[in-house]
Coordinates of N, CA, C and O in Angstrom, one line a residue:
X1 N 92.6 74.7 98.9 CA 92.0 76.0 98.6 C 93.0 76.8 97.8 O 94.2 76.9 98.2
X2 N 92.6 77.4 96.7 CA 93.5 78.2 95.9 C 93.6 79.6 96.4 O 92.8 80.0 97.3
X3 N 94.5 80.4 95.9 CA 94.8 81.7 96.4 C 93.5 82.6 96.3 O 93.2 83.4 97.2
X4 N 92.8 82.6 95.2 CA 91.6 83.4 95.0 C 90.6 83.1 96.0 O 90.0 84.0 96.6
X5 N 90.3 81.8 96.3 CA 89.4 81.5 97.3 C 89.8 81.9 98.7 O 89.0 82.4 99.5
X6 N 91.1 81.8 99.0 CA 91.6 82.2 100.3 C 91.4 83.7 100.4 O 91.0 84.2 101.5
X7 N 91.8 84.5 99.4 CA 91.6 85.9 99.5 C 90.1 86.3 99.6 O 89.8 87.3 100.4
X8 N 89.2 85.7 99.0 CA 87.8 85.9 99.1 C 87.4 85.7 100.6 O 86.6 86.5 101.2
X9 N 87.9 84.6 101.2 CA 87.6 84.3 102.6 C 88.1 85.3 103.6 O 87.4 85.8 104.4
X10 N 89.4 85.7 103.4 CA 89.9 86.6 104.4 C 89.4 88.0 104.3 O 89.3 88.8 105.2
X11 N 88.9 88.4 103.1 CA 88.3 89.7 102.9 C 87.0 89.9 103.7 O 86.6 91.0 103.9
X12 N 86.4 88.8 104.0 CA 85.2 88.8 104.8 C 85.5 88.9 106.3 O 84.6 89.3 107.1
X13 N 86.7 88.7 106.7 CA 87.1 88.8 108.1 C 87.2 90.2 108.6 O 87.8 91.1 107.9
X14 N 86.5 90.5 109.7 CA 86.4 91.9 110.2 C 87.8 92.5 110.5 O 88.0 93.7 110.3
X15 N 88.7 91.7 111.1 CA 90.0 92.2 111.4 C 90.8 92.6 110.1 O 91.5 93.6 110.0
X16 N 90.7 91.7 109.1 CA 91.3 92.0 107.8 C 90.7 93.3 107.2 O 91.5 94.2 106.8
X17 N 89.4 93.4 107.2 CA 88.8 94.6 106.6 C 89.2 95.9 107.3 O 89.5 96.9 106.7
X18 N 89.3 95.8 108.7 CA 89.7 97.0 109.4 C 91.2 97.4 109.0 O 91.5 98.6 108.8
X19 N 92.0 96.4 109.0 CA 93.4 96.7 108.6 C 93.5 97.2 107.2 O 94.2 98.2 106.9
X20 N 92.7 96.7 106.3 CA 92.7 97.1 104.9 C 92.2 98.6 104.8 O 92.9 99.4 104.2
X21 N 91.2 98.9 105.6 CA 90.6 100.3 105.5 C 91.6 101.3 106.1 O 91.6 102.5 105.8
X22 N 92.5 100.8 107.0 CA 93.5 101.7 107.6 C 94.6 102.1 106.6 O 95.1 103.2 106.6
X23 N 95.0 101.1 105.7 CA 96.1 101.4 104.8 C 95.7 101.9 103.5 O 96.5 102.5 102.8
X24 N 94.4 101.8 103.1 CA 94.0 102.3 101.8 C 94.4 103.7 101.5 O 94.9 104.0 100.4
X25 N 94.1 104.7 102.4 CA 94.4 106.1 102.1 C 95.9 106.3 101.8 O 96.2 107.1 100.9
X26 N 96.8 105.6 102.5 CA 98.2 105.8 102.2 C 98.5 105.3 100.8 O 99.3 106.0 100.1
X27 N 98.0 104.2 100.4 CA 98.3 103.7 99.1 C 97.5 104.5 98.0 O 98.0 104.6 96.8
X28 N 96.4 105.1 98.3 CA 95.7 105.9 97.3 C 96.6 107.1 97.0 O 96.8 107.6 95.9
X29 N 97.2 107.7 98.1 CA 98.1 108.9 97.9 C 99.3 108.4 97.1 O 99.7 109.1 96.2
X30 N 99.9 107.3 97.5 CA 101.1 106.8 96.8 C 100.8 106.6 95.3 O 101.6 107.1 94.5
X31 N 99.7 106.0 95.0 CA 99.3 105.8 93.6 C 99.1 107.2 92.9 O 99.5 107.4 91.7
X32 N 98.4 108.1 93.5 CA 98.2 109.4 92.9 C 99.5 110.2 92.6 O 99.6 110.7 91.6
X33 N 100.4 110.1 93.6 CA 101.7 110.8 93.4 C 102.4 110.2 92.3 O 102.9 110.9 91.4
X34 N 102.6 108.9 92.3 CA 103.3 108.2 91.2 C 102.7 108.4 89.9 O 103.4 108.8 88.9
X35 N 101.4 108.2 89.8 CA 100.7 108.4 88.5 C 100.8 109.8 87.9 O 101.0 110.0 86.7
X36 N 100.6 110.8 88.8 CA 100.7 112.2 88.3 C 102.1 112.5 87.9 O 102.3 113.1 86.8
X37 N 103.1 112.2 88.7 CA 104.5 112.4 88.3 C 104.9 111.8 87.0 O 105.4 112.4 86.1
X38 N 104.5 110.5 86.8 CA 104.8 109.8 85.6 C 104.0 110.4 84.4 O 104.6 110.6 83.3
X39 N 102.8 110.8 84.6 CA 102.0 111.4 83.5 C 102.6 112.7 83.0 O 102.5 113.0 81.9
X40 N 103.1 113.5 84.0 CA 103.8 114.7 83.6 C 105.2 114.6 83.1 O 105.8 115.5 82.7
X41 N 105.7 113.3 83.1 CA 107.0 113.1 82.6 C 108.1 113.6 83.5 O 109.2 114.0 83.1
X42 N 107.8 113.7 84.8 CA 108.7 114.4 85.8 C 109.5 113.3 86.5 O 108.9 112.3 86.9
X43 N 110.8 113.5 86.7 CA 111.6 112.5 87.4 C 111.5 112.8 88.9 O 111.1 113.9 89.3
X44 N 112.0 111.9 89.7 CA 112.1 112.1 91.2 C 113.0 113.3 91.4 O 112.7 114.2 92.3
X45 N 114.1 113.4 90.7 CA 115.0 114.5 90.8 C 114.4 115.9 90.6 O 114.5 116.8 91.4
X46 N 113.6 116.0 89.5 CA 112.9 117.2 89.2 C 111.9 117.6 90.3 O 111.8 118.7 90.7
X47 N 111.1 116.6 90.7 CA 110.1 116.8 91.7 C 110.7 117.3 93.0 O 110.3 118.2 93.7
X48 N 111.9 116.7 93.3 CA 112.6 117.0 94.5 C 113.1 118.5 94.4 O 113.0 119.3 95.4
X49 N 113.6 118.8 93.3 CA 114.1 120.2 93.1 C 113.0 121.2 93.2 O 113.1 122.2 93.9
X50 N 111.8 120.9 92.6 CA 110.7 121.8 92.6 C 110.0 121.9 94.0 O 109.5 123.0 94.3
X51 N 110.1 120.8 94.7 CA 109.3 120.8 96.0 C 110.2 121.1 97.2 O 109.7 121.4 98.3
X52 N 111.5 120.8 97.1 CA 112.4 120.9 98.2 C 112.4 119.7 99.1 O 113.0 119.7 100.2
X53 N 111.7 118.7 98.7 CA 111.6 117.4 99.4 C 112.6 116.5 98.9 O 112.7 116.3 97.7
X54 N 113.4 115.8 99.7 CA 114.5 114.9 99.3 C 113.9 113.8 98.4 O 112.8 113.3 98.7
X55 N 114.7 113.4 97.4 CA 114.3 112.3 96.5 C 113.9 111.0 97.2 O 113.0 110.4 96.9
X56 N 114.7 110.7 98.2 CA 114.5 109.5 99.0 C 113.1 109.5 99.7 O 112.4 108.5 99.7
X57 N 112.7 110.7 100.2 CA 111.4 110.8 100.8 C 110.3 110.6 99.7 O 109.3 110.0 100.0
X58 N 110.5 111.2 98.6 CA 109.5 111.1 97.5 C 109.3 109.7 97.1 O 108.2 109.1 96.9
X59 N 110.4 109.0 97.0 CA 110.4 107.5 96.6 C 109.6 106.7 97.7 O 108.8 105.9 97.4
X60 N 109.9 107.1 99.0 CA 109.2 106.4 100.1 C 107.7 106.7 100.0 O 106.8 105.8 100.3
X61 N 107.3 107.9 99.7 CA 105.8 108.2 99.6 C 105.2 107.5 98.5 O 104.1 106.9 98.6
X62 N 105.9 107.4 97.4 CA 105.3 106.6 96.2 C 105.2 105.2 96.5 O 104.4 104.5 95.8
X63 N 106.0 104.6 97.3 CA 106.0 103.2 97.6 C 105.1 102.9 98.8 O 104.9 101.7 99.2
X64 N 104.5 103.9 99.4 CA 103.7 103.7 100.6 C 104.5 103.4 101.8 O 103.9 102.9 102.8
X65 N 105.8 103.6 101.8 CA 106.6 103.3 103.0 C 106.7 104.4 104.0 O 107.3 104.2 105.1
X66 N 106.1 105.6 103.7 CA 106.1 106.7 104.6 C 104.8 107.4 104.5 O 104.2 107.5 103.5
X67 N 104.3 108.0 105.7 CA 103.1 108.7 105.7 C 103.3 110.2 105.6 O 103.9 110.8 106.6
X68 N 102.9 110.8 104.5 CA 103.2 112.3 104.4 C 102.2 113.1 105.2 O 101.0 112.6 105.4
X69 N 102.6 114.2 105.7 CA 101.7 115.1 106.4 C 100.8 115.8 105.3 O 101.2 115.8 104.1
X70 N 99.8 116.5 105.7 CA 99.0 117.3 104.8 C 99.9 118.4 104.2 O 99.7 118.7 103.0
X71 N 100.8 118.9 104.9 CA 101.7 120.0 104.4 C 102.6 119.4 103.3 O 102.8 120.1 102.3
X72 N 103.1 118.2 103.5 CA 103.9 117.6 102.5 C 103.1 117.3 101.3 O 103.5 117.5 100.1
X73 N 101.9 116.8 101.4 CA 101.0 116.5 100.3 C 100.8 117.8 99.5 O 100.9 117.8 98.3
X74 N 100.6 118.9 100.2 CA 100.3 120.2 99.5 C 101.6 120.7 98.8 O 101.5 121.2 97.7
X75 N 102.7 120.5 99.4 CA 104.0 120.9 98.8 C 104.3 120.1 97.5 O 104.6 120.7 96.5
X76 N 104.0 118.8 97.6 CA 104.2 118.0 96.4 C 103.2 118.4 95.3 O 103.5 118.5 94.1
X77 N 101.9 118.6 95.7 CA 100.9 119.0 94.7 C 101.3 120.3 94.1 O 101.2 120.4 92.8
X78 N 101.7 121.3 94.8 CA 102.2 122.6 94.2 C 103.3 122.3 93.2 O 103.3 122.9 92.1
X79 N 104.3 121.5 93.6 CA 105.4 121.3 92.7 C 104.9 120.5 91.4 O 105.6 120.7 90.4
X80 N 103.8 119.8 91.5 CA 103.3 119.1 90.3 C 102.3 120.0 89.5 O 101.7 119.6 88.5
X81 N 102.0 121.2 90.1 CA 101.0 122.0 89.4 C 99.6 121.6 89.7 O 98.7 121.8 88.9
X82 N 99.4 120.9 90.8 CA 98.1 120.3 91.2 C 97.6 120.9 92.5 O 98.3 121.7 93.1
X83 N 96.5 120.4 92.9 CA 96.0 120.7 94.3 C 95.5 119.4 94.9 O 95.2 118.5 94.2
X84 N 95.6 119.4 96.2 CA 95.1 118.2 97.0 C 93.6 118.3 97.2 O 93.1 119.4 97.6
X85 N 92.9 117.2 97.0 CA 91.5 117.1 97.3 C 91.3 115.9 98.2 O 91.6 114.8 97.8
X86 N 90.7 116.2 99.4 CA 90.4 115.1 100.3 C 88.9 115.1 100.5 O 88.4 116.2 100.8
X87 N 88.3 114.0 100.5 CA 86.9 113.9 100.7 C 86.5 112.7 101.5 O 87.2 111.7 101.4
X88 N 85.4 112.8 102.1 CA 84.8 111.6 102.8 C 83.7 111.1 102.0 O 82.8 111.8 101.5
X89 N 83.6 109.8 101.8 CA 82.6 109.1 101.1 C 82.0 108.0 101.9 O 82.8 107.4 102.7
X90 N 80.8 107.6 101.7 CA 80.2 106.5 102.4 C 81.0 105.2 102.1 O 81.5 105.1 101.0
X91 N 81.2 104.4 103.1 CA 82.0 103.1 102.9 C 81.5 102.3 101.7 O 82.2 101.7 101.0
X92 N 80.2 102.4 101.4 CA 79.6 101.6 100.3 C 80.1 102.1 99.0 O 80.2 101.4 98.0
X93 N 80.5 103.4 98.9 CA 81.0 104.0 97.7 C 82.5 103.9 97.5 O 83.0 104.1 96.4
X94 N 83.2 103.7 98.6 CA 84.6 103.6 98.6 C 85.1 102.3 97.9 O 84.3 101.4 97.8
X95 N 86.3 102.3 97.4 CA 86.9 101.1 96.8 C 86.8 100.0 97.9 O 87.0 100.2 99.0
X96 N 86.5 98.8 97.4 CA 86.4 97.6 98.3 C 87.6 96.8 98.1 O 88.4 97.0 97.2
X97 N 87.8 95.9 99.1 CA 89.0 95.0 99.0 C 89.1 94.2 97.7 O 90.1 93.5 97.5
X98 N 88.0 94.2 96.9 CA 88.1 93.4 95.7 C 89.1 94.0 94.7 O 89.7 93.3 93.9
X99 N 89.4 95.3 94.9 CA 90.5 95.9 94.1 C 91.7 95.8 95.0 O 91.7 96.2 96.2
X100 N 92.8 95.2 94.5 CA 94.0 95.0 95.3 C 94.5 96.3 95.9 O 94.6 97.3 95.1
X101 N 94.9 96.3 97.1 CA 95.4 97.5 97.8 C 96.7 97.9 97.1 O 97.6 97.0 96.8
X102 N 96.9 99.1 96.8 CA 98.1 99.6 96.2 C 98.2 99.4 94.7 O 99.1 99.7 94.0
X103 N 97.1 98.8 94.1 CA 97.1 98.6 92.7 C 97.0 99.9 91.9 O 96.2 100.8 92.2
X104 N 97.8 100.0 90.9 CA 97.9 101.3 90.1 C 96.7 101.3 89.1 O 96.4 100.2 88.6
X105 N 96.2 102.4 88.9 CA 95.2 102.6 87.9 C 95.8 102.5 86.5 O 96.9 103.0 86.3
X106 N 95.1 102.0 85.5 CA 95.6 102.1 84.2 C 95.4 103.5 83.7 O 94.4 104.1 83.8
X107 N 96.5 104.0 83.0 CA 96.4 105.3 82.5 C 96.6 105.4 81.0 O 96.9 104.4 80.4

């Protein structure tokens, strides 16, 4: 069995799907933070200075290694000149495991 076939098989497993659905929001935030900061040409240092959040914490949020509170999300958004938008969508409309978790969008 090759890797692609194996991944297709485990994506059908209910335990895998539940675990996947649990981590997706964290990586969606990580990708959004990284992509926005990069698009604005802002360094970790500058975002840290503007937000008051330590660079190490920002790095951990961007790597999905730490779970930010909604207050931290808002502080980072303010420092980026953005606002946080959270919404609930039917599972059928949400990204499926066919897109790799944590995969960055092409910009």
